[in-house]
Tab-separated table of C-alpha atoms and ligand atoms in Angstrom:
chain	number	residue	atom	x	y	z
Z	1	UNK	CA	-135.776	-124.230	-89.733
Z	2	UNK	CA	-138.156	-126.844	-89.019
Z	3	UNK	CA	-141.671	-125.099	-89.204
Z	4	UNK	CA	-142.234	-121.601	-90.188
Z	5	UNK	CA	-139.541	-119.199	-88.724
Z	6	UNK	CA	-142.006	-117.635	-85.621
Z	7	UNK	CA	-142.690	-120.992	-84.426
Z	8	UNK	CA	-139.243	-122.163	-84.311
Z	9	UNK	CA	-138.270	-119.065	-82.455
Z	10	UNK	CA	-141.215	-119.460	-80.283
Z	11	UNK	CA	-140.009	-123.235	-79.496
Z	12	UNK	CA	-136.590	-122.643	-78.892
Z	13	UNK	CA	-137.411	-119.393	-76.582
Z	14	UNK	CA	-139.626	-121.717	-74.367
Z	15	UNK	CA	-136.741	-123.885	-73.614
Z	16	UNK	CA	-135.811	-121.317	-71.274
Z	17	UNK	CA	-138.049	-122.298	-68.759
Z	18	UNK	CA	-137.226	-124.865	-66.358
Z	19	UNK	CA	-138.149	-128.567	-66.935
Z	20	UNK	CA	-139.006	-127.315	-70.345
Z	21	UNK	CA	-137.565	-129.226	-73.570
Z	22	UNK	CA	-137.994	-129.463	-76.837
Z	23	UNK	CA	-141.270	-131.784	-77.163
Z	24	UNK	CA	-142.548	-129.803	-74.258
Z	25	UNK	CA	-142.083	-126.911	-75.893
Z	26	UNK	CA	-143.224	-127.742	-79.067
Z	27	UNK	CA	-146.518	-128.903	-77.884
Z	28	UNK	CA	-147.121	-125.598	-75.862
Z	29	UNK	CA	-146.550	-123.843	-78.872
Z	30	UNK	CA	-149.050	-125.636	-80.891
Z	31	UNK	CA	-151.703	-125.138	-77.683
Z	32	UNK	CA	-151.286	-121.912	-78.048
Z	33	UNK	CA	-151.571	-120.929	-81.450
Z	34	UNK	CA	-154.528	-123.303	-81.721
Z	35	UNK	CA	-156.531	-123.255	-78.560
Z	36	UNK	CA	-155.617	-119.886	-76.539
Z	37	UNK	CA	-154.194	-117.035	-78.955
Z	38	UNK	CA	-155.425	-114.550	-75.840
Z	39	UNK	CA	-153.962	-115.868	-73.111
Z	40	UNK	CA	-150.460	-116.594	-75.196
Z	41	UNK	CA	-150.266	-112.690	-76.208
Z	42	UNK	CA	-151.194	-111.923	-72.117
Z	43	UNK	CA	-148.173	-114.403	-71.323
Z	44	UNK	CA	-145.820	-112.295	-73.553
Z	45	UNK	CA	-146.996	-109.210	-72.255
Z	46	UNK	CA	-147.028	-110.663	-68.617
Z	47	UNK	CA	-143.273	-111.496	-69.366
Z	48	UNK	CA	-141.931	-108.144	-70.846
Z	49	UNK	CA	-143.804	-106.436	-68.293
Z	50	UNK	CA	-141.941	-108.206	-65.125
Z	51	UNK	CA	-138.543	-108.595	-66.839
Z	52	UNK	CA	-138.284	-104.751	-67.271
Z	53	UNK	CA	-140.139	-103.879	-64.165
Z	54	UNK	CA	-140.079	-105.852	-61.221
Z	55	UNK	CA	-136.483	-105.201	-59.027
Z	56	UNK	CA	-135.537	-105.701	-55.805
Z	57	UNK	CA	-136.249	-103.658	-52.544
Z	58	UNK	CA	-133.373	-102.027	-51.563
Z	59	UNK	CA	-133.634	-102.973	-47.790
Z	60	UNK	CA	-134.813	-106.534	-48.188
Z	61	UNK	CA	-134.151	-107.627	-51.582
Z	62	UNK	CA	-137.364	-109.074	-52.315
Z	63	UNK	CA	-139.444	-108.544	-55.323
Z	64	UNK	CA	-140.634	-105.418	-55.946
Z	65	UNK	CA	-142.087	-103.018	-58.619
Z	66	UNK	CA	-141.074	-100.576	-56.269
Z	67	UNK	CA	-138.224	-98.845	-54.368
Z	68	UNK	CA	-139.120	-100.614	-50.980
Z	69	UNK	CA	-141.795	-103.091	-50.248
Z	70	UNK	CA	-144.998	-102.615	-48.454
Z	71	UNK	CA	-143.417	-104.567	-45.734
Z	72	UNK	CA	-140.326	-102.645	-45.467
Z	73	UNK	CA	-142.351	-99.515	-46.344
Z	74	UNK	CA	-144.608	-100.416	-43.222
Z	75	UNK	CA	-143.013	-98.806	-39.785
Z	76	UNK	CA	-144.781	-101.100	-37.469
Z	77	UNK	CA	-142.943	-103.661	-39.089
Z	78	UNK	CA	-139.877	-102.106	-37.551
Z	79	UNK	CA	-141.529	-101.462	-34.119
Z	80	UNK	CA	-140.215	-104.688	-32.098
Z	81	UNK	CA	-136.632	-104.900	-33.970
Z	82	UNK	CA	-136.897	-108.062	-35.316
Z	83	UNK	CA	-135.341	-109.080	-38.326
Z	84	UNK	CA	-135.579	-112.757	-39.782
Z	85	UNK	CA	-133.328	-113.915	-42.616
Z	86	UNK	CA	-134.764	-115.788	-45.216
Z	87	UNK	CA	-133.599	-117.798	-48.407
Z	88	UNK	CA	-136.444	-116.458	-50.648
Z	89	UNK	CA	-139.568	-114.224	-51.493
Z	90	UNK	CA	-141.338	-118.195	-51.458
Z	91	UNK	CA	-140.554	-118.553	-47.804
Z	92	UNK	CA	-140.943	-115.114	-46.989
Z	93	UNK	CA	-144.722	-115.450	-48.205
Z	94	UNK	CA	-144.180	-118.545	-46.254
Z	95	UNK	CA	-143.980	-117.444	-43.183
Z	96	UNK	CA	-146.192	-114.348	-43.878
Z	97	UNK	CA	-149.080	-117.012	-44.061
Z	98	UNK	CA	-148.495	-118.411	-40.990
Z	99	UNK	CA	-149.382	-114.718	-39.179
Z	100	UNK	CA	-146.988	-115.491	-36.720
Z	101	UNK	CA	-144.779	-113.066	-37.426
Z	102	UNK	CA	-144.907	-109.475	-37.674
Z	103	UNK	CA	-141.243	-108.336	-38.289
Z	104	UNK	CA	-139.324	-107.207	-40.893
Z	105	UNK	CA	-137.462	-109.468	-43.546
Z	106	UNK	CA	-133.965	-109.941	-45.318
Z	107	UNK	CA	-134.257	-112.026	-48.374
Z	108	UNK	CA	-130.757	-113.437	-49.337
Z	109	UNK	CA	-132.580	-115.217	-52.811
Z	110	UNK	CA	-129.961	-118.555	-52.511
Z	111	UNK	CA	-127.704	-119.492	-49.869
Z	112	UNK	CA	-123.804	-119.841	-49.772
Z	113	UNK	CA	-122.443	-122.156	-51.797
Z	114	UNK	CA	-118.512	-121.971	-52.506
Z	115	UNK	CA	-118.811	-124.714	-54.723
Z	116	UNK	CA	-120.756	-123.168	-57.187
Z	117	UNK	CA	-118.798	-119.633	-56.765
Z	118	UNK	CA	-121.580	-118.183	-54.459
Z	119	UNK	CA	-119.980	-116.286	-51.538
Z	120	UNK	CA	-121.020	-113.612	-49.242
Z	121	UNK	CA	-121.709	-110.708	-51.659
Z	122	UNK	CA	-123.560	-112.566	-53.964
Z	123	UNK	CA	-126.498	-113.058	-51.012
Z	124	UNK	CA	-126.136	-109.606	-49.958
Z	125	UNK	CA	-124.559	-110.484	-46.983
Z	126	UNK	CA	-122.628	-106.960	-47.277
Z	127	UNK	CA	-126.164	-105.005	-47.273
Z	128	UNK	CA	-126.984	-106.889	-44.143
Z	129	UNK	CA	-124.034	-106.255	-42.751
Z	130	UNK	CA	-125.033	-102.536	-43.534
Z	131	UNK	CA	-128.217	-103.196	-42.052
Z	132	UNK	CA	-127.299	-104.759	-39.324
Z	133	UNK	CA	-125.202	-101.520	-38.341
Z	134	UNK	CA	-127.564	-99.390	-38.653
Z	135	UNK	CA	-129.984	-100.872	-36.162
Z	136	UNK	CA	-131.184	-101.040	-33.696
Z	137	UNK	CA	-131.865	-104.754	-33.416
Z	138	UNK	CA	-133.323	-106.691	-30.990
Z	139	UNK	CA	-133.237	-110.140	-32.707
Z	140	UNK	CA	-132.011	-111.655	-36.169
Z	141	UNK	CA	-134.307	-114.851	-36.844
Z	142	UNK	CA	-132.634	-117.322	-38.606
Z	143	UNK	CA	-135.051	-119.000	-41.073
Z	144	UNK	CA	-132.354	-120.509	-43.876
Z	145	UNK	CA	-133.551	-124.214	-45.100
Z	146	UNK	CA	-132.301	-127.054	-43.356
Z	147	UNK	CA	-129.851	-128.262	-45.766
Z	148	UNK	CA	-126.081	-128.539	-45.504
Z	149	UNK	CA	-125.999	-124.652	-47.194
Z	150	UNK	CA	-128.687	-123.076	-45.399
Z	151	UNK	CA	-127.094	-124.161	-41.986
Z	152	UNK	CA	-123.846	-122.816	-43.084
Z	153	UNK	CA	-125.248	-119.499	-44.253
Z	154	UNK	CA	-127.244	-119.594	-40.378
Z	155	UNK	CA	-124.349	-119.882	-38.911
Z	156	UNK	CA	-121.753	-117.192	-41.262
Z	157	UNK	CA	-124.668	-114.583	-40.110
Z	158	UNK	CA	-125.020	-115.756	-36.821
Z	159	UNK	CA	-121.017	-114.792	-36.225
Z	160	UNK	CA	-121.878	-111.556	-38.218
Z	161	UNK	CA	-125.101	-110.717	-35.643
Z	162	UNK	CA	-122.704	-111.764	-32.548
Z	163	UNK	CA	-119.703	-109.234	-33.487
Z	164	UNK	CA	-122.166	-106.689	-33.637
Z	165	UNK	CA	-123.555	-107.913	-30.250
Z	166	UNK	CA	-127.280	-108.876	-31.447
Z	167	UNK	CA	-129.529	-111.929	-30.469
Z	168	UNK	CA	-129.564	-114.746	-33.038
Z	169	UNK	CA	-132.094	-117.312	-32.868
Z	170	UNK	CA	-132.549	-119.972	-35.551
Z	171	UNK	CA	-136.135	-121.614	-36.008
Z	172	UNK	CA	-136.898	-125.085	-34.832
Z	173	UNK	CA	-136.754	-127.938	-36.960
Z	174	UNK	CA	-138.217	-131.161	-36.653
Z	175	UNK	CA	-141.674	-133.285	-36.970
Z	176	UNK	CA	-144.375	-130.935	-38.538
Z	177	UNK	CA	-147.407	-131.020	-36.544
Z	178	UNK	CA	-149.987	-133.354	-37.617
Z	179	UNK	CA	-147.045	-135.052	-39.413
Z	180	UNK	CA	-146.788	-139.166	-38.551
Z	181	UNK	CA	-143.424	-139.880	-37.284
Z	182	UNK	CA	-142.893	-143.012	-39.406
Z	183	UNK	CA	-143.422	-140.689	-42.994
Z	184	UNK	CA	-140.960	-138.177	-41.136
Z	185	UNK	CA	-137.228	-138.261	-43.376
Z	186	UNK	CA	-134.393	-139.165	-41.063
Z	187	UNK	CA	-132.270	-135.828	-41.047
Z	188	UNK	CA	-135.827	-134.084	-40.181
Z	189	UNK	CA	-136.270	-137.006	-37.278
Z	190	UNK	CA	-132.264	-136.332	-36.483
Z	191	UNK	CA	-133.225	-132.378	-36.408
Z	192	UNK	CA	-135.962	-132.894	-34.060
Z	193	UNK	CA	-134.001	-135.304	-31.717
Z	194	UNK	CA	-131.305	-132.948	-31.563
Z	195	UNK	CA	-133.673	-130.125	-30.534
Z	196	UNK	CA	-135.602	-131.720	-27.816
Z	197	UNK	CA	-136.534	-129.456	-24.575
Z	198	UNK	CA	-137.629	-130.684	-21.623
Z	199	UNK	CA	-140.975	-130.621	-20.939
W	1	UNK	CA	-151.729	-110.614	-53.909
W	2	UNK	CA	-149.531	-113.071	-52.893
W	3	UNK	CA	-145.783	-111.525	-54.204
W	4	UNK	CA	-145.833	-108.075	-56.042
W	5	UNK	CA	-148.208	-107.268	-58.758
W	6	UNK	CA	-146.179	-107.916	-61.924
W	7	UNK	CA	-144.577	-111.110	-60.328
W	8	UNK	CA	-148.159	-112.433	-59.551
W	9	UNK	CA	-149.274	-111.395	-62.917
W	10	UNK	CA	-146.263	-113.558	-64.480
W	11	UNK	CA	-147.236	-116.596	-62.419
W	12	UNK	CA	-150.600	-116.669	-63.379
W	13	UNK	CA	-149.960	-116.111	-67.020
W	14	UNK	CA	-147.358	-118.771	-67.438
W	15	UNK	CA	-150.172	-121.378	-66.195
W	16	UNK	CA	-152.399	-121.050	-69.184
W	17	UNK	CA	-149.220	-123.308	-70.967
W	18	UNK	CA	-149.996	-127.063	-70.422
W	19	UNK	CA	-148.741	-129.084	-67.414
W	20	UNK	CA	-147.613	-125.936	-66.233
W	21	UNK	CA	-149.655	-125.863	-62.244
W	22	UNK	CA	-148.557	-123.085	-59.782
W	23	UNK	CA	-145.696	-124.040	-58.060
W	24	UNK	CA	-143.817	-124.717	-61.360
W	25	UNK	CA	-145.240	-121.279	-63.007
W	26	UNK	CA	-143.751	-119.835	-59.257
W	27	UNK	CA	-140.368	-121.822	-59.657
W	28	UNK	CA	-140.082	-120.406	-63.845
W	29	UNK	CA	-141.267	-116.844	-62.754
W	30	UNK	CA	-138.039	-116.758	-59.912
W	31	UNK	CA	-135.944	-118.363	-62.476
W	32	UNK	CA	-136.321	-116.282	-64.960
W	33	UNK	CA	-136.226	-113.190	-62.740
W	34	UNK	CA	-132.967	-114.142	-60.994
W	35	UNK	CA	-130.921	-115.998	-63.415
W	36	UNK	CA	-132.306	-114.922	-67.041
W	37	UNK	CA	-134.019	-111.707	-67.654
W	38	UNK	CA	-132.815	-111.595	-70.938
W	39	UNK	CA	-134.453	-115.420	-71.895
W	40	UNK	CA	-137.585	-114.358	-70.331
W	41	UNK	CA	-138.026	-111.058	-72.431
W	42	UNK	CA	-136.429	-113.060	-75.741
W	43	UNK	CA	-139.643	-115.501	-74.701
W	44	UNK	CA	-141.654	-112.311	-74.105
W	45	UNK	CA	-141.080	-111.548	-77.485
W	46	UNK	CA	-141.515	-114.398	-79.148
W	47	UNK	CA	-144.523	-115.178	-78.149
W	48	UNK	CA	-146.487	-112.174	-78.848
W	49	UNK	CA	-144.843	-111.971	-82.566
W	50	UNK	CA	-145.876	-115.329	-83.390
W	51	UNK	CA	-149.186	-115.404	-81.688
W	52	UNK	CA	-149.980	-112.007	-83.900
W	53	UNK	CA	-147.758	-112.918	-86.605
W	54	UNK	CA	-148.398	-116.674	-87.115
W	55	UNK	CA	-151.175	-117.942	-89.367
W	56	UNK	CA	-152.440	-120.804	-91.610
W	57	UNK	CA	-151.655	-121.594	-95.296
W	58	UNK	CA	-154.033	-121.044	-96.953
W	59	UNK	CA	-154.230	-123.951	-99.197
W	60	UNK	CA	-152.462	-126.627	-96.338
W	61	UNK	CA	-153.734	-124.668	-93.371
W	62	UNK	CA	-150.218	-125.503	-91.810
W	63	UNK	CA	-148.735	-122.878	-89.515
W	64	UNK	CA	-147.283	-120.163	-91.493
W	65	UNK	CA	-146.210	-116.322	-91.407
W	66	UNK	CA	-146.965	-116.149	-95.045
W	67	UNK	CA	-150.162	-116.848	-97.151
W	68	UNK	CA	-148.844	-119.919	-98.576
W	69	UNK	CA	-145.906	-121.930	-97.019
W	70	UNK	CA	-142.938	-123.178	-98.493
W	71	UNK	CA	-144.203	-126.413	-99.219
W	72	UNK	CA	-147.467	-125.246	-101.045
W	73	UNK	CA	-145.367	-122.534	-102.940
W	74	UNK	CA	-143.211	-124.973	-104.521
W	75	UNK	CA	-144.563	-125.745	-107.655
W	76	UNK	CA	-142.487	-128.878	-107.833
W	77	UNK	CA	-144.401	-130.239	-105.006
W	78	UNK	CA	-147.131	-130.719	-106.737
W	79	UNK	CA	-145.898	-132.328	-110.297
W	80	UNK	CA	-146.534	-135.989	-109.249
W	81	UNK	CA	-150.656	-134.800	-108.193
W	82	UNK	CA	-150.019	-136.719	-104.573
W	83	UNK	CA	-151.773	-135.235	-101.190
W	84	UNK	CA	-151.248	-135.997	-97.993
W	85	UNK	CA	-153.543	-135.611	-95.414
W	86	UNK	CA	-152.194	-135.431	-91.681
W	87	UNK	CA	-153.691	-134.177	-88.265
W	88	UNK	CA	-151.114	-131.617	-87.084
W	89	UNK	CA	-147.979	-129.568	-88.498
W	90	UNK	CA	-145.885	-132.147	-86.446
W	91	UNK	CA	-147.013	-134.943	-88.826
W	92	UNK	CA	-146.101	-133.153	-91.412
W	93	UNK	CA	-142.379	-132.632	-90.388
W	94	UNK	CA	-141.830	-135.920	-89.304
W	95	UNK	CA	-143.370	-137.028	-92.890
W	96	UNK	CA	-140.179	-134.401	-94.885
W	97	UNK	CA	-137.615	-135.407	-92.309
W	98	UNK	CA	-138.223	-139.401	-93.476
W	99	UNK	CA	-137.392	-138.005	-96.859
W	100	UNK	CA	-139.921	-140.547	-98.638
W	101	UNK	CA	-142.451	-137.710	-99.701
W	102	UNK	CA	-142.169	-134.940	-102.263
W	103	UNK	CA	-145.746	-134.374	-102.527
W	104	UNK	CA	-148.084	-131.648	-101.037
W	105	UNK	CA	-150.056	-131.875	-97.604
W	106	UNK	CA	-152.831	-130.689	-96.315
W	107	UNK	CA	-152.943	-130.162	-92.191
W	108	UNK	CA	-156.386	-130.863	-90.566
W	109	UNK	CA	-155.145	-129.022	-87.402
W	110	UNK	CA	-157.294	-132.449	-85.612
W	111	UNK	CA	-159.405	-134.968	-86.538
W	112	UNK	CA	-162.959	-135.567	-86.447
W	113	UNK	CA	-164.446	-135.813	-83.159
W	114	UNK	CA	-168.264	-135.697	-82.685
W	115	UNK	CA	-168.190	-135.939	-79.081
W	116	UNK	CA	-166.028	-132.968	-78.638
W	117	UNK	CA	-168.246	-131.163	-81.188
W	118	UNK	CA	-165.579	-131.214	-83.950
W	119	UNK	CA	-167.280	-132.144	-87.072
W	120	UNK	CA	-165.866	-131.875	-90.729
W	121	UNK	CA	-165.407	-127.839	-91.411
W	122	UNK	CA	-163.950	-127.764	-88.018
W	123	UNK	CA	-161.067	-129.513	-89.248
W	124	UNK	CA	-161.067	-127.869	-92.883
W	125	UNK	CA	-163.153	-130.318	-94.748
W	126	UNK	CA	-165.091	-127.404	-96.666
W	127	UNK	CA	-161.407	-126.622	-98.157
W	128	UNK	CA	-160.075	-129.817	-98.791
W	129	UNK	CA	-163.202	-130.808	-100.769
W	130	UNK	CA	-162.541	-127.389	-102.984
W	131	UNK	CA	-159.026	-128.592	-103.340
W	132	UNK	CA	-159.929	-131.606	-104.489
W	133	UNK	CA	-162.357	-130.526	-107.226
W	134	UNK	CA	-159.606	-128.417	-108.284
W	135	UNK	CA	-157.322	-130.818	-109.072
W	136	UNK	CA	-156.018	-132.597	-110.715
W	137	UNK	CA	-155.064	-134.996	-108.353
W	138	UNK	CA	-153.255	-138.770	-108.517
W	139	UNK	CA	-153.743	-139.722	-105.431
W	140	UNK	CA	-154.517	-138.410	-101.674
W	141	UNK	CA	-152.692	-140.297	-99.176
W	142	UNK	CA	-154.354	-140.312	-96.006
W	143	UNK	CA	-151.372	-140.020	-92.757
W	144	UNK	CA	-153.807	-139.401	-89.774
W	145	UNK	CA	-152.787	-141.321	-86.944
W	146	UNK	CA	-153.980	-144.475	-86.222
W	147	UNK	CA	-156.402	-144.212	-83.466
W	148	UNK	CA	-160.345	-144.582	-83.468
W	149	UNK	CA	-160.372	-140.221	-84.306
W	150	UNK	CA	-157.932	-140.796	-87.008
W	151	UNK	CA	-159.490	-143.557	-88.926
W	152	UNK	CA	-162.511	-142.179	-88.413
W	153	UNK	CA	-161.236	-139.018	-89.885
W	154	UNK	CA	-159.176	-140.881	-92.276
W	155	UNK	CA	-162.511	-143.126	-93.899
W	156	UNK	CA	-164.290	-139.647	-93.865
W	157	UNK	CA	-162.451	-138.382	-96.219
W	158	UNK	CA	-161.770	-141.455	-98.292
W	159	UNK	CA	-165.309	-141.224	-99.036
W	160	UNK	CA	-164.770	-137.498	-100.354
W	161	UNK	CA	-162.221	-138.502	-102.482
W	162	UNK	CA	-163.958	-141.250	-103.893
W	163	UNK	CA	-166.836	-139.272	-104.594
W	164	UNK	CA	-164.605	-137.520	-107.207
W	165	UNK	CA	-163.104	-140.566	-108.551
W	166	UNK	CA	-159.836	-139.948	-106.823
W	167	UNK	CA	-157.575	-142.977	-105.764
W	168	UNK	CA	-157.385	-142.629	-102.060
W	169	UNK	CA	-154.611	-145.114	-99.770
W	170	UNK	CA	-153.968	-145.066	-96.402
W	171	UNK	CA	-150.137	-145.242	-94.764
W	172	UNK	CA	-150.392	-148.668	-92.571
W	173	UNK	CA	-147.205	-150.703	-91.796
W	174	UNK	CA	-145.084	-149.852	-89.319
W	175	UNK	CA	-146.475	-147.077	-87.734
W	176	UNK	CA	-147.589	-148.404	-84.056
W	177	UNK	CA	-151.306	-148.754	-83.297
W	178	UNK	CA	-152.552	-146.456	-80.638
W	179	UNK	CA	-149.185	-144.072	-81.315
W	180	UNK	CA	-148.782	-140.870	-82.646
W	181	UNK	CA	-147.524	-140.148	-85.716
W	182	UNK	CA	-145.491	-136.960	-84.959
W	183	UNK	CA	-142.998	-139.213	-82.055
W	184	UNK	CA	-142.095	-142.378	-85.361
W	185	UNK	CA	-139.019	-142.006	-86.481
W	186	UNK	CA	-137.907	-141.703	-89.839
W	187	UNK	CA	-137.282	-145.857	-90.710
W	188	UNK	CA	-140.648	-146.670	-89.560
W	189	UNK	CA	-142.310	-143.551	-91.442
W	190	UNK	CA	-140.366	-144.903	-94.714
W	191	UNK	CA	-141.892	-148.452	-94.495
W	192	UNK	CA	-145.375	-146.878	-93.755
W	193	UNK	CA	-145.491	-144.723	-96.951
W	194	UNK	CA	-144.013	-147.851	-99.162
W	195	UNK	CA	-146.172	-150.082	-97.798
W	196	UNK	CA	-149.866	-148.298	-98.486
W	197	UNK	CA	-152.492	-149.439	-99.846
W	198	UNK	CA	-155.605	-148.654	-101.576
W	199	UNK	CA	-158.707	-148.332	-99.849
M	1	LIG	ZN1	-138.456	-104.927	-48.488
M	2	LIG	ZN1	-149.159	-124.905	-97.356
């Protein structure tokens, strides 16, 4: 014990959350019991609340309170037949933001990584597969990170689209717009060489 | 709405902790829901039992489930008559882990600052002077740290405890200028309390 036995608990359960250690930790805890007792009994209840409550859809994985999502629960999502694979509910609300895209979604939440015991399953790659099957399709989108796993989980689903005879397509990479070319990162300068089009 | 009700709830709550903007309270929320539901609803937990269970001594005003702590309820503590006055609970366990100190405390929970509207009975100042005139008392020891608030704060309360005829000495060597008292280690802490003076 180093203060009274609430606060230590209160300390040590903070440490959960990333980039949160023990000085950290220690000096949210004092905040809190000084400054905002209201908002630290809202966080608590905020956190039970989600932890019990929030799942994931059942078609797309996402989060969700409920059963499906209000995208998956929307049939003109399903209208055109597009489906675009995604790494997680950020870039899903990612892309949703950009309003230039009105399909559905299938959020793997990570990527493969064999190294760190994360295979097919563990993305849901089997309830895609599922999915997939049960069609129709018209197009899988492609919209994994650029990074050495999200290029290898593109291309283990593109094979899975292919057997099943749908369109793949993987988004373009390269120099954001509005983006100077010499504050561009050389694998995103590399990408965009890569997947020049003539004009 | 931005994700699903309870998951924006979550990442709004967790910003009321400090440094805590939203893309790390979006980055803790997935964490938590993905990898650790059962750390998220231990934190849950934790905090609303000690932000409804947690109080202040009520003769140190530390933090404290109980009326008085541990220290205050020890009647040893207070043989030798010795007080020592720090700004925050963190003082005071830096103070017992140095091992120099067997005396009792009292925790201003701050230190004056007009600016900021903090004045004397913001910071307990009504009940120290009680304490005092209950006495009897040795000496008060003043530990607040050594900034412009804190000596401020500390020749405040010198002049209280002159007032009733009390020998008053402030810690002063070793402990940095400008640093806080909680992040000394235990060496430095040691040579601060044997080398204090009167004032
Ligand atoms: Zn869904
Ligand atoms: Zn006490």
């Amino acid at each position: 014990m180093k203060f009274s036995p609430r606060v230590d608990e209160l300390i040590k359960a903070l440490q959960c959350l990333p980039g949160v250690g023990p000085r950290s930790a220690q000096r949210m805890t004092f905040q809190l019991l000084e400054r905002d007792r209201v908002a630290g009994t809202r966080l608590g209840e905020a956190l039970s609340r989600a932890m019990s409550d929030v799942g994931h859809c059942q078609d797309c994985r996402t989060f969700t309170e409920q059963t499906r999502c209000p995208i998956c629960d929307n049939p003109r999502r399903a209208e055109k037949g597009q489906l675009c694979v995604v790494e997680s509910p950020a870039d899903l609300l990612a892309i949703e933001s950009s309003g230039q895209y009105d399909g559905r979604y299938f959020v793997l939440m990570g990527h493969l990584s064999p190294l760190d015991g994360i295979g097919p399953d563990d993305i849901g790659l089997d309830v895609l597969d599922r999915m997939l099957a049960e069609g129709p399709w018209q197009e899988i989108i492609l919209a994994t990170n650029p990074t050495v796993e999200g290029d290898a989980t593109a291309q283990y689903i593109a094979d899975m689209a292919r057997q099943r005879e749908i369109r793949v397509s993987r988004i373009a990479h390269g120099v954001p717009v509005g983006g100077e070319l010499g504050y561009v990162d050389g694998t995103t300068l590399a990408l965009s060489f890569s997947g020049r089009r003539d004009i």
